[in-house]
């Protein structure tokens, strides 16, 4: 009795072709987890939206409407969302074999992501110095820094990961078949998609 | 220079120095070794959590017990619960997932071996972080040395005001780390099961074991992140003065309960599905029949996965939610009984008319059936809010969930240990010791937990460090005697496990005459599992091979 006997069996049923590669499936599973994480954070933000401290005088405490500034955030959002487009151009260039063009678009994506992180830093600096909004100020502060912070952390992780891949690819250490750029782009699109939800909730609906 | 035919590196385990062999385990990314390490980790924490349980039982031996003081008692039940859930049952799950699933689907390893190793070491590190609280948690205040917040850590017990020192922080970090480990395990399982099955093994031709672990992994992916998010909020509360769980400043203590139980209840099913998986393999093999109602089993599994995500607030009936919510969650909870009942009927129907072989794995599987049924029935009682208002936070509830978690899940895992031990180590565990151990564990378990139901009905709350009512004494004493019997049983198991490594009967490749692919390779399997990846045509590929005249695929 050996495995050979099993394998040599004639007219065996074919396996269904897998739609995704192993790595893609792994990433999709990971994104499910991330989706669950962000859903929790977003629900928490909604629960505490408009929550006041007992005995709070209106206008005394920072709220979304009196402290969130749209200007910088819109610039950040444009950068982040257009980076989804640039990474798409980068990958289609890579598929065509246009290595130089790919590196340019991919590098641009990294810079746009970096702008978002730095921009968020400036936004937070303003909130802390001008409006004295800290996680300990009120539940708006707690939930705001938690939600935006978690998202920004994801952007930062994406920037670091993409930088490593960019450097490896610039040195031509990765084979053209390597799935890493494709997979990091899926992650990047996910982070961008989450931002659309967060931006709508925090800066439009909740403001 | 050594000639070619003299082996230059002796592979015999007796000649390789111990430190080299241990180093080989530490750096290993082989799913079988990681699986076995998960199981060994669960043994370590089983001993720790078991000793804590014994101390609890000794303290409750009689009224006004003085074995430990009230603060220590709080730490004991917190550490006992956290250890048993996160560092005993979860690693057992990880062990059985890692060792068996790739073999059963005819894969050479899991999808991401290094991620797998990282998951294991994170889980283990999480356990070490939790236990480090005994040494490093006192902080500046000389406060509690281990977490004393209960395993579900309700606010405001965890707030800086009520939980000084760093014990709670070690609890947060330890459980979060092991949660990240569980997520990496689940990512691995999903990718492995979806993309690395042997040719011919369609999703509908997978052994139930694999299907159940797939659903289990998806549940882990969905419910561990809310728990991690809640833990982060708690950390922010404790370190940055945030107000998530502080009602005085607009926060919500109830939010913690929702987030925790949204994780906590599916977690019970995350632990139970692997137990069902083991039983779904053991019962057919030892009844010599194909599993009854494969499709209904699969459907019931997926139904359990779905429903388990919508029942969490039955842990919160006593909070005072609205009647509408109570009704919804009571109904949803009772709904779980249907797919679970389908499973139990299918297992019984599999045994019906079969040629039962009452060897140790089957003994434990039968133990599982009786005890899990008992736990399930008391679960339905507790699902009804009026009853729950009386019995919640009583010893009755403690008895109930120990029947599901220990009587159900641990017994199933013990069946799994006896069943796959020959595949793991190439030797059999002692049948005689196994039967003696079964007697001790089964009788001890029932002696330990049946009285809890009674004394709970008499009004004894859980988590009290002592009591004065003399009418509770006799039940508590029976419990304590049962606890020690069970401890003897589990020690016998550990002795059996480790002594059989050297003294067990040589097993051969297929000692149980089983039907799934893992028995088609050597025991223990080589590091590449299969010389040639087998082609599968039915749910019992080995049956086809052994009975070419009447293969399964003609009937499925």
XYZ file of C-alpha atoms in Angstrom:
763
model
C 0.000 0.000 0.000
C 1.704 3.157 -1.069
C 0.855 6.656 -2.107
C 1.868 5.719 -5.619
C -1.118 3.406 -5.848
C -3.400 6.285 -4.945
C -1.810 8.613 -7.430
C -1.844 6.140 -10.287
C -5.568 5.654 -9.947
C -7.077 6.387 -13.336
C -9.862 8.875 -14.107
C -9.417 10.674 -10.798
C -11.558 13.642 -9.985
C -9.779 16.912 -10.738
C -9.316 19.477 -7.995
C -11.294 22.619 -8.499
C -8.914 25.315 -9.725
C -8.058 27.705 -6.940
C -9.078 31.291 -7.650
C -6.369 32.764 -5.441
C -2.791 31.735 -4.769
C -1.798 30.596 -1.292
C -0.308 33.976 -0.420
C -3.306 35.853 -1.726
C -5.622 33.659 0.338
C -3.491 34.283 3.392
C -3.657 38.019 2.833
C -7.417 37.930 2.313
C -7.796 36.058 5.599
C -5.643 38.690 7.253
C -7.768 41.458 5.743
C -10.889 39.791 7.187
C -9.271 40.104 10.595
C -8.382 43.722 9.909
C -11.926 44.418 8.778
C -13.212 43.026 12.049
C -10.757 45.194 13.968
C -11.749 48.399 12.199
C -15.442 47.582 12.468
C -15.010 47.387 16.234
C -13.156 50.679 16.363
C -15.689 52.416 14.126
C -18.617 51.119 16.172
C -16.904 52.331 19.322
C -16.529 55.770 17.742
C -20.219 55.812 16.794
C -21.287 54.725 20.289
C -19.494 57.629 21.924
C -20.376 60.173 19.239
C -21.960 63.196 20.925
C -21.483 61.687 24.391
C -21.117 64.444 26.998
C -19.527 64.374 30.382
C -21.945 64.589 33.275
C -22.511 68.297 33.961
C -20.609 69.478 30.887
C -21.313 73.063 29.749
C -21.801 73.191 25.938
C -18.757 74.628 24.185
C -16.517 74.014 27.171
C -15.037 70.796 25.831
C -13.531 70.069 22.415
C -16.080 68.359 20.168
C -15.828 67.169 16.563
C -17.597 70.308 15.354
C -15.513 72.880 17.191
C -12.079 71.317 16.891
C -11.784 69.241 13.703
C -10.283 71.237 10.870
C -11.150 70.049 7.379
C -8.395 71.797 5.383
C -5.383 69.630 6.149
C -7.453 66.471 6.292
C -8.729 66.979 2.767
C -5.168 67.334 1.480
C -4.171 64.184 3.395
C -7.167 62.309 2.019
C -6.425 63.332 -1.558
C -2.855 62.097 -1.138
C -3.907 58.786 0.387
C -6.670 58.065 -2.090
C -4.583 58.981 -5.113
C -1.888 56.638 -3.831
C -4.313 53.809 -4.566
C -4.231 54.939 -8.168
C -0.440 55.258 -8.307
C 0.091 51.774 -6.906
C -2.288 50.481 -9.551
C -0.212 52.191 -12.270
C 2.927 50.815 -10.643
C 1.674 47.255 -10.795
C 0.447 47.464 -14.353
C 3.862 48.846 -15.308
C 5.443 45.912 -13.507
C 3.263 43.477 -15.413
C 4.413 45.043 -18.685
C 7.991 44.709 -17.502
C 8.602 48.462 -17.374
C 10.863 48.292 -14.355
C 11.858 51.958 -14.227
C 8.322 53.219 -14.567
C 7.206 50.763 -11.915
C 9.798 52.050 -9.460
C 8.717 55.649 -10.092
C 5.003 54.981 -9.517
C 5.720 52.730 -6.542
C 8.039 55.341 -5.045
C 5.365 57.984 -5.529
C 2.909 55.782 -3.653
C 5.315 55.590 -0.744
C 5.748 59.359 -0.707
C 1.990 59.944 -0.774
C 1.555 57.503 2.118
C 4.318 59.274 3.976
C 2.581 62.608 3.423
C -0.537 61.172 5.043
C 1.398 60.082 8.126
C 3.184 63.439 8.449
C -0.079 65.314 7.773
C -1.847 63.380 10.483
C 1.008 64.250 12.782
C 0.482 67.957 12.054
C -3.269 67.587 12.585
C -2.699 65.964 15.955
C -0.153 68.607 16.929
C -2.757 71.295 16.208
C -5.455 69.447 18.111
C -3.213 69.054 21.113
C -1.810 72.573 21.222
C -4.719 74.672 19.895
C -7.718 72.744 21.175
C -6.109 70.862 24.074
C -7.629 67.633 22.882
C -5.942 64.564 24.399
C -7.121 60.974 24.873
C -7.801 61.914 28.478
C -9.811 65.064 27.671
C -13.138 63.404 26.982
C -14.588 60.377 25.202
C -14.286 62.221 21.886
C -10.555 62.473 22.461
C -10.301 58.830 23.502
C -12.186 57.450 20.519
C -10.752 59.915 17.989
C -7.128 59.144 18.777
C -7.861 55.426 18.936
C -9.579 55.256 15.545
C -7.358 57.674 13.631
C -4.284 56.344 15.397
C -4.981 52.735 14.463
C -5.580 53.713 10.858
C -2.492 55.856 10.710
C -0.484 53.019 12.197
C -1.686 50.838 9.337
C -0.634 53.469 6.819
C 2.764 53.650 8.480
C 3.165 49.852 8.397
C 2.221 49.961 4.714
C 4.792 52.684 4.026
C 7.551 50.744 5.783
C 6.637 47.483 4.026
C 6.442 49.155 0.624
C 9.760 50.901 1.199
C 11.430 47.560 1.902
C 9.893 46.049 -1.228
C 10.840 49.113 -3.275
C 14.447 48.900 -2.099
C 14.620 45.153 -2.823
C 13.116 45.685 -6.247
C 15.390 48.627 -7.009
C 18.337 46.332 -6.260
C 16.631 43.695 -8.441
C 16.606 41.194 -5.582
C 13.029 40.169 -6.347
C 12.155 37.999 -9.309
C 9.455 39.279 -11.688
C 7.246 36.465 -10.403
C 7.475 37.636 -6.781
C 3.987 38.297 -5.414
C 5.042 40.799 -2.746
C 4.227 44.056 -4.648
C 0.850 42.718 -5.738
C -0.020 41.597 -2.211
C 1.101 44.792 -0.514
C -1.087 46.650 -3.011
C -4.130 44.701 -1.827
C -3.321 45.700 1.726
C -2.855 49.299 0.580
C -6.224 49.391 -1.192
C -7.815 48.028 1.981
C -6.244 50.736 4.143
C -7.454 53.349 1.659
C -10.963 51.908 1.626
C -11.081 52.023 5.406
C -10.053 55.675 5.232
C -13.059 56.467 3.036
C -15.330 55.092 5.765
C -13.457 56.821 8.577
C -13.306 60.140 6.750
C -17.025 60.040 6.017
C -17.848 59.140 9.595
C -15.467 61.377 11.511
C -15.175 64.461 9.327
C -18.532 64.594 7.546
C -21.331 62.727 9.344
C -19.974 63.071 12.855
C -18.950 66.705 12.520
C 38.273 12.936 4.581
C 35.323 10.700 5.233
C 34.347 8.394 2.441
C 30.910 8.791 0.934
C 29.323 5.729 2.447
C 30.197 6.535 6.062
C 27.474 8.819 7.358
C 29.255 12.014 8.308
C 26.425 13.350 10.492
C 24.892 10.638 12.627
C 21.135 11.144 12.698
C 20.453 8.730 15.536
C 18.857 10.617 18.396
C 21.094 8.964 20.969
C 24.297 10.337 19.517
C 23.216 13.901 18.793
C 23.824 16.040 21.893
C 20.691 17.127 23.722
C 21.356 20.809 23.205
C 21.530 20.327 19.423
C 18.263 18.445 19.419
C 16.544 21.111 21.526
C 17.960 23.805 19.270
C 16.480 21.931 16.343
C 13.065 22.223 17.966
C 13.432 25.903 18.754
C 14.350 26.886 15.200
C 11.909 24.454 13.602
C 9.244 25.640 11.198
C 7.915 22.106 10.612
C 4.184 22.031 11.280
C 4.467 18.698 13.121
C 7.099 19.946 15.521
C 5.241 23.218 16.109
C 2.085 21.214 16.726
C 3.824 19.062 19.299
C 5.320 22.153 20.935
C 1.831 23.664 21.190
C 0.695 20.486 22.950
C 3.664 20.504 25.331
C 2.948 24.171 26.097
C -0.617 23.241 26.981
C 0.702 20.564 29.390
C 2.892 23.100 31.168
C 0.001 25.481 31.693
C -2.397 22.643 32.486
C -0.226 21.820 35.485
C -0.112 25.475 36.586
C -3.844 26.048 36.092
C -4.636 22.698 37.683
C -2.670 23.519 40.818
C -4.546 26.818 41.056
C -7.802 24.899 40.763
C -6.741 22.531 43.522
C -5.950 25.448 45.807
C -9.416 26.875 45.121
C -10.975 23.529 46.015
C -8.896 23.175 49.200
C -9.914 26.644 50.305
C -13.592 25.723 49.839
C -13.314 22.422 51.731
C -15.224 23.720 54.738
C -16.797 26.927 56.024
C -14.368 29.721 56.923
C -11.478 28.098 55.107
C -8.042 29.485 55.818
C -5.836 27.885 53.163
C -5.478 31.167 51.279
C -6.680 34.686 52.038
C -9.291 36.584 50.048
C -6.829 38.503 47.852
C -4.910 35.388 46.919
C -8.188 33.631 46.168
C -9.108 36.386 43.699
C -5.778 35.926 41.986
C -6.212 32.144 41.945
C -9.527 32.119 40.089
C -8.384 34.845 37.693
C -5.218 33.018 36.780
C -7.008 29.658 36.690
C -9.604 30.876 34.187
C -7.200 32.840 32.002
C -4.679 30.011 31.962
C -7.152 27.289 31.121
C -8.824 29.204 28.273
C -5.888 30.972 26.668
C -2.923 28.801 27.535
C -4.300 25.268 27.819
C -7.242 24.824 25.474
C -6.077 27.303 22.811
C -2.627 25.664 22.482
C -4.286 22.236 22.336
C -6.379 23.588 19.468
C -3.204 24.927 17.862
C -1.458 21.619 18.340
C -4.174 19.517 16.772
C -4.665 22.008 13.944
C -0.980 22.117 13.152
C -0.134 18.490 13.466
C -3.130 16.860 11.834
C -4.665 19.227 9.269
C -1.763 19.376 6.759
C -1.321 15.601 6.976
C -5.016 15.022 6.518
C -5.256 17.134 3.358
C -2.071 15.691 1.906
C 0.058 18.828 2.185
C 3.755 18.976 2.980
C 3.473 21.833 5.458
C 1.191 24.731 6.299
C 1.001 27.690 3.938
C 3.291 29.990 5.915
C 5.654 27.919 8.078
C 7.565 30.841 9.513
C 4.398 32.711 10.411
C 3.306 29.490 12.057
C 6.426 29.381 14.206
C 5.946 33.041 15.066
C 2.369 32.328 16.154
C 3.482 29.563 18.460
C 6.253 31.567 20.072
C 3.958 34.569 20.505
C 1.393 32.389 22.250
C 4.047 30.926 24.495
C 5.528 34.342 25.168
C 2.035 35.576 26.061
C 1.802 32.863 28.711
C 5.209 33.846 30.067
C 4.151 37.519 30.207
C 1.015 36.605 32.135
C 2.951 34.526 34.660
C 5.660 37.144 34.947
C 3.031 39.212 36.767
C 3.781 37.078 39.829
C 7.280 38.539 39.880
C 7.046 41.979 38.357
C 3.539 43.272 38.843
C 3.789 44.911 42.202
C 4.688 48.242 40.729
C 5.187 51.038 43.167
C 2.344 50.218 45.444
C 3.071 46.760 46.732
C -0.338 45.904 45.278
C -1.602 42.565 43.980
C 1.098 40.373 42.517
C -1.068 38.612 39.964
C -4.174 39.838 38.173
C -7.239 39.584 40.427
C -9.905 40.825 38.055
C -11.575 37.584 36.978
C -10.947 36.075 33.589
C -13.387 38.461 31.906
C -11.995 41.515 33.690
C -15.107 43.648 33.993
C -14.774 47.414 34.224
C -14.270 49.183 36.588
C -12.254 46.458 38.319
C -9.554 47.056 35.732
C -9.446 50.833 36.120
C -6.266 52.320 37.560
C -8.132 53.173 40.764
C -9.192 49.610 41.552
C -6.346 47.734 39.964
C -3.113 49.263 41.101
C 0.290 48.007 40.137
C 0.877 46.316 36.808
C -0.846 42.969 37.281
C -3.719 43.919 34.975
C -1.289 45.192 32.346
C 0.472 41.836 32.257
C -2.920 40.204 31.868
C -3.772 42.523 28.951
C -0.453 42.008 27.195
C -0.339 38.265 27.786
C -3.797 37.595 26.401
C -3.328 40.017 23.486
C -0.057 38.376 22.470
C -1.621 34.948 22.502
C -4.507 36.407 20.489
C -2.083 37.573 17.802
C -0.647 34.065 17.849
C -4.129 32.631 17.369
C -4.765 34.960 14.425
C -1.573 33.901 12.686
C -2.603 30.289 13.247
C -5.993 31.016 11.703
C -4.522 32.830 8.671
C -2.327 29.792 8.143
C -5.186 27.345 8.450
C -7.418 29.241 6.023
C -4.670 29.563 3.392
C -3.563 25.948 3.871
C -7.020 24.431 3.694
C -8.180 26.538 0.760
C -5.149 26.205 -1.466
C -3.018 23.218 -0.474
C -5.359 20.242 -0.569
C -4.246 17.091 -2.357
C -5.430 16.764 -5.946
C -9.011 15.560 -6.068
C -9.879 16.706 -2.550
C -12.660 19.151 -3.281
C -14.082 21.257 -0.463
C -16.956 18.774 -0.215
C -14.565 15.816 -0.085
C -12.607 17.066 2.893
C -12.726 15.029 6.087
C -15.055 16.722 8.589
C -12.035 17.388 10.787
C -10.592 19.747 8.179
C -13.908 21.452 7.515
C -14.430 22.097 11.222
C -10.968 23.598 11.555
C -11.694 25.815 8.562
C -14.843 27.191 10.193
C -12.912 27.476 13.435
C -10.155 29.519 11.801
C -12.699 31.870 10.232
C -14.289 32.386 13.652
C -10.875 33.195 15.120
C -10.317 35.759 12.360
C -13.626 37.440 13.105
C -13.728 37.574 16.891
C -10.159 37.976 18.123
C -9.727 41.518 16.730
C -12.618 43.016 18.757
C -10.963 41.529 21.821
C -7.615 43.039 20.862
C -9.330 46.388 20.247
C -10.955 46.242 23.689
C -7.581 45.430 25.221
C -6.047 48.456 23.501
C -8.830 50.665 24.833
C -8.149 49.314 28.300
C -4.448 50.038 27.907
C -5.271 53.605 26.827
C -7.571 53.929 29.841
C -4.844 52.736 32.138
C -1.868 54.570 30.689
C -3.152 57.679 28.885
C -6.158 58.395 31.059
C -8.689 57.708 28.285
C -12.327 57.216 29.249
C -13.602 54.208 27.306
C -14.750 52.212 30.291
C -15.099 54.947 32.879
C -18.789 55.912 33.297
C -17.976 58.915 35.497
C -16.563 60.782 32.520
C -18.979 59.619 29.841
C -17.405 56.223 29.181
C -19.288 52.960 29.303
C -18.503 49.979 31.536
C -21.080 48.073 29.521
C -19.033 48.499 26.345
C -16.312 46.314 27.814
C -18.832 43.587 28.516
C -20.157 43.749 24.965
C -16.720 43.715 23.385
C -15.407 41.038 25.699
C -18.312 38.685 25.240
C -18.500 39.319 21.525
C -15.129 37.646 21.634
C -15.765 35.502 24.703
C -18.763 33.572 23.546
C -17.568 32.641 20.045
C -14.314 31.736 21.784
C -16.191 28.920 23.483
C -17.178 27.633 20.044
C -13.651 28.202 18.764
C -12.608 25.755 21.473
C -15.563 23.433 20.915
C -15.330 23.033 17.124
C -11.891 21.356 17.284
C -13.337 19.059 19.932
C -16.207 18.225 17.570
C -13.595 17.705 14.856
C -11.707 15.127 16.902
C -14.927 13.328 17.796
C -16.020 13.291 14.152
C -12.845 11.353 13.319
C -12.695 9.057 16.319
C -16.288 7.847 16.405
C -16.486 6.605 12.776
C -13.107 4.852 12.965
C -13.955 3.094 16.211
C -17.490 2.237 15.093
C -16.192 0.921 11.745
C -18.780 3.001 9.928
C -18.708 6.061 7.732
C -19.887 9.207 9.531
C -23.655 9.529 9.521
C -25.005 12.596 7.698
C -21.812 14.236 6.428
C -23.680 17.099 4.794
C -25.871 17.828 7.799
C -22.721 17.773 9.943
C -21.097 20.298 7.625
C -24.204 22.482 7.581
C -24.536 22.275 11.368
C -20.910 23.352 11.750
C -21.388 26.407 9.585
C -24.663 27.192 11.380
C -22.869 27.021 14.731
C -20.241 29.385 13.370
C -22.883 31.899 12.346
C -25.158 31.644 15.379
C -22.300 31.742 17.878
C -21.554 35.314 16.781
C -25.054 36.437 17.752
C -25.482 35.118 21.257
C -22.922 36.986 23.339
C -25.310 39.043 25.468
C -26.646 35.920 27.199
C -23.652 36.493 29.451
C -25.194 39.837 30.344
C -28.821 39.059 31.256
C -28.225 40.225 34.805
C -26.932 43.591 33.583
C -30.446 44.783 32.860
C -30.580 45.069 29.084
C -33.967 45.745 27.551
C -36.522 42.950 27.363
C -36.238 42.982 23.580
C -32.526 42.302 23.723
C -32.966 39.637 26.384
C -35.541 37.910 24.231
C -33.398 38.080 21.122
C -30.317 36.696 22.794
C -32.256 34.018 24.644
C -33.814 32.899 21.366
C -30.501 32.931 19.517
C -28.865 30.975 22.308
C -31.508 28.289 22.266
C -31.097 28.152 18.485
C -27.516 26.913 18.939
C -28.963 23.793 20.503
C -30.351 22.748 17.123
C -27.120 22.353 15.129
C -25.368 21.022 18.226
C -28.171 18.526 18.696
C -27.859 17.498 15.039
C -24.222 16.750 15.662
C -24.890 14.671 18.736
C -27.612 12.700 16.946
C -25.282 12.111 14.001
C -22.518 10.810 16.239
C -24.928 8.483 17.990
C -26.345 7.367 14.637
C -22.795 6.665 13.452
C -22.326 4.314 16.394
C -25.722 2.697 15.894
C -25.259 -0.722 14.314
C -21.514 -0.273 14.141
C -18.880 -2.667 15.428
C -17.718 -0.578 18.371
C -14.116 -0.938 19.470
C -13.884 0.377 23.016
C -10.253 1.412 22.917
C -9.033 4.496 24.760
C -9.813 7.101 22.055
C -13.366 5.785 21.810
C -13.735 5.728 25.614
C -12.892 9.409 25.786
C -15.157 10.144 22.838
C -18.040 8.459 24.686
C -17.076 10.412 27.800
C -17.229 13.550 25.702
C -20.704 12.694 24.393
C -22.238 12.192 27.819
C -20.551 15.123 29.519
C -21.019 17.574 26.673
C -24.679 16.659 26.439
C -25.037 17.368 30.154
C -23.277 20.707 29.792
C -25.392 21.574 26.783
C -28.614 20.875 28.637
C -27.703 23.086 31.581
C -26.710 25.635 28.952
C -30.249 25.647 27.596
C -31.515 26.165 31.145
C -29.246 29.170 31.551
C -30.291 30.552 28.166
C -33.648 31.425 29.642
C -33.377 34.876 31.281
C -35.669 34.194 34.282
C -33.596 31.160 35.221
C -30.358 32.979 34.456
C -31.303 35.808 36.816
C -31.367 33.232 39.600
C -28.424 31.074 38.605
C -26.054 33.589 37.024
C -22.793 33.971 38.930
C -23.640 30.962 41.053
C -21.776 27.690 41.406
C -24.419 26.238 39.064
C -23.011 28.314 36.237
C -19.483 27.272 37.126
C -20.598 23.655 36.958
C -22.265 24.264 33.597
C -19.337 25.732 31.773
C -16.877 23.254 33.229
C -19.051 20.520 31.756
C -18.719 22.085 28.316
C -15.091 23.205 28.536
C -13.590 20.312 30.479
C -16.090 17.507 30.159
C -16.713 18.384 26.548
C -13.592 19.875 25.109
C -10.818 18.465 27.274
C -12.214 14.925 27.009
C -12.384 15.255 23.227
C -8.793 16.459 23.143
C -7.787 13.520 25.355
C -9.434 11.242 22.776
C -7.376 13.071 20.165
C -4.164 12.538 22.139
C -4.738 8.790 22.364
C -5.779 8.648 18.703
C -2.918 10.592 17.085
C -0.154 9.795 19.588
C 0.978 6.818 17.476
C 1.206 9.110 14.445
C 3.133 11.743 16.408
C 5.720 9.490 18.009
C 5.447 6.083 16.338
C 4.483 4.395 19.600
C 1.196 3.578 21.285
C 0.155 5.047 24.622
C -0.519 2.390 27.233
C -4.113 1.162 26.924
C -4.176 -0.136 30.492
C -3.026 3.153 31.994
C -5.402 4.933 29.648
C -8.394 3.010 30.983
C -7.357 3.589 34.611
C -6.879 7.246 33.794
C -10.286 7.384 32.162
C -11.912 5.975 35.305
C -10.150 8.520 37.520
C -10.833 11.458 35.213
C -14.435 10.596 34.449
C -15.512 9.779 37.990
C -13.419 12.580 39.470
C -14.831 15.052 36.971
C -18.431 14.201 37.789
C -17.748 14.193 41.520
C -16.152 17.579 41.100
C -18.847 19.326 39.099
C -22.221 17.682 39.785
C -22.207 18.957 43.389
C -21.524 22.458 42.080
C -24.892 22.414 40.360
C -26.590 21.450 43.588
C -24.769 23.881 45.824
C -25.346 26.582 43.236
C -29.076 25.911 43.438
C -28.762 26.176 47.212
C -27.449 29.682 46.646
C -23.684 29.491 46.668
C -22.217 32.272 44.478
C -19.112 31.774 42.399
C -15.858 33.519 43.277
C -16.480 33.754 47.011
C -13.344 32.901 48.930
C -15.220 31.275 51.771
C -18.711 30.634 53.110
C -20.415 30.125 56.445
C -23.480 28.054 55.545
C -22.775 24.530 56.894
C -25.302 22.931 54.530
C -22.952 23.710 51.615
C -20.070 21.869 53.221
C -20.809 18.318 52.113
C -21.197 19.288 48.440
C -17.991 21.276 48.485
C -16.180 18.382 50.091
C -17.369 15.967 47.407
C -16.178 18.514 44.834
C -12.766 18.745 46.427
C -12.363 14.964 46.556
C -13.402 14.831 42.896
C -10.844 17.509 42.055
C -8.039 15.439 43.515
C -9.266 12.298 41.715
C -9.262 14.221 38.472
C -5.797 15.573 39.202
C -4.570 12.000 39.666
C -6.195 11.092 36.358
C -4.484 13.935 34.503
C -1.136 13.167 36.133
C -1.547 9.564 34.966
C -2.189 10.925 31.492
C 0.988 12.999 31.540
C 2.938 10.000 32.879
C 1.449 7.818 30.151
C 2.292 10.430 27.509
C 5.931 10.780 28.489
C 6.701 7.181 29.463
C 5.177 5.864 26.237
C 7.745 7.905 24.310
C 10.267 5.251 25.330
C 8.259 2.277 26.456
C 5.178 2.327 24.261
C 4.441 -0.460 21.795
C 5.728 0.272 18.293
C 2.653 1.505 16.482
C 3.175 0.986 12.781
C 1.770 3.314 10.163
C -1.926 2.669 10.692
C -2.638 1.159 14.110
C -6.358 1.992 14.160
C -7.132 0.839 10.596
C -8.292 4.383 9.856
C -9.306 6.075 6.618
C -7.762 9.514 6.361
C -4.515 10.459 4.649
C -2.341 10.982 7.721
C -2.326 7.204 8.235
C -0.940 6.702 4.730
C 2.538 7.862 5.693
C 5.052 6.558 8.215
C 4.717 7.102 11.975
C 6.149 9.572 12.790
C 5.890 11.132 9.343
C 9.069 12.296 7.584
C 9.580 16.054 7.538
C 8.162 16.211 3.996
C 5.090 14.165 5.087
C 4.425 12.371 1.794
C 6.920 11.078 -0.745
C 4.300 11.500 -3.404
C 1.260 13.706 -2.917
C -1.684 11.328 -3.009
C -4.707 11.788 -5.227
C -8.048 11.721 -3.476
C -11.406 10.618 -4.810
C -13.579 10.323 -1.717
C -13.786 11.458 1.882
C -12.072 8.248 2.978
C -9.100 7.955 0.629
C -7.527 5.128 2.614
C -10.694 3.092 2.492
C -10.590 3.307 -1.295
C -7.039 2.082 -1.207
C -7.750 -0.792 1.141
C -10.952 -1.826 -0.613
C -10.391 -1.368 -4.340
C -13.386 -3.659 -4.969
C -15.814 -1.317 -3.182
C -14.401 2.198 -3.043
C -16.248 5.026 -1.369
C -16.397 7.309 -4.381
C -18.940 5.015 -5.986
C -21.380 5.820 -3.200
C -20.774 9.492 -2.376
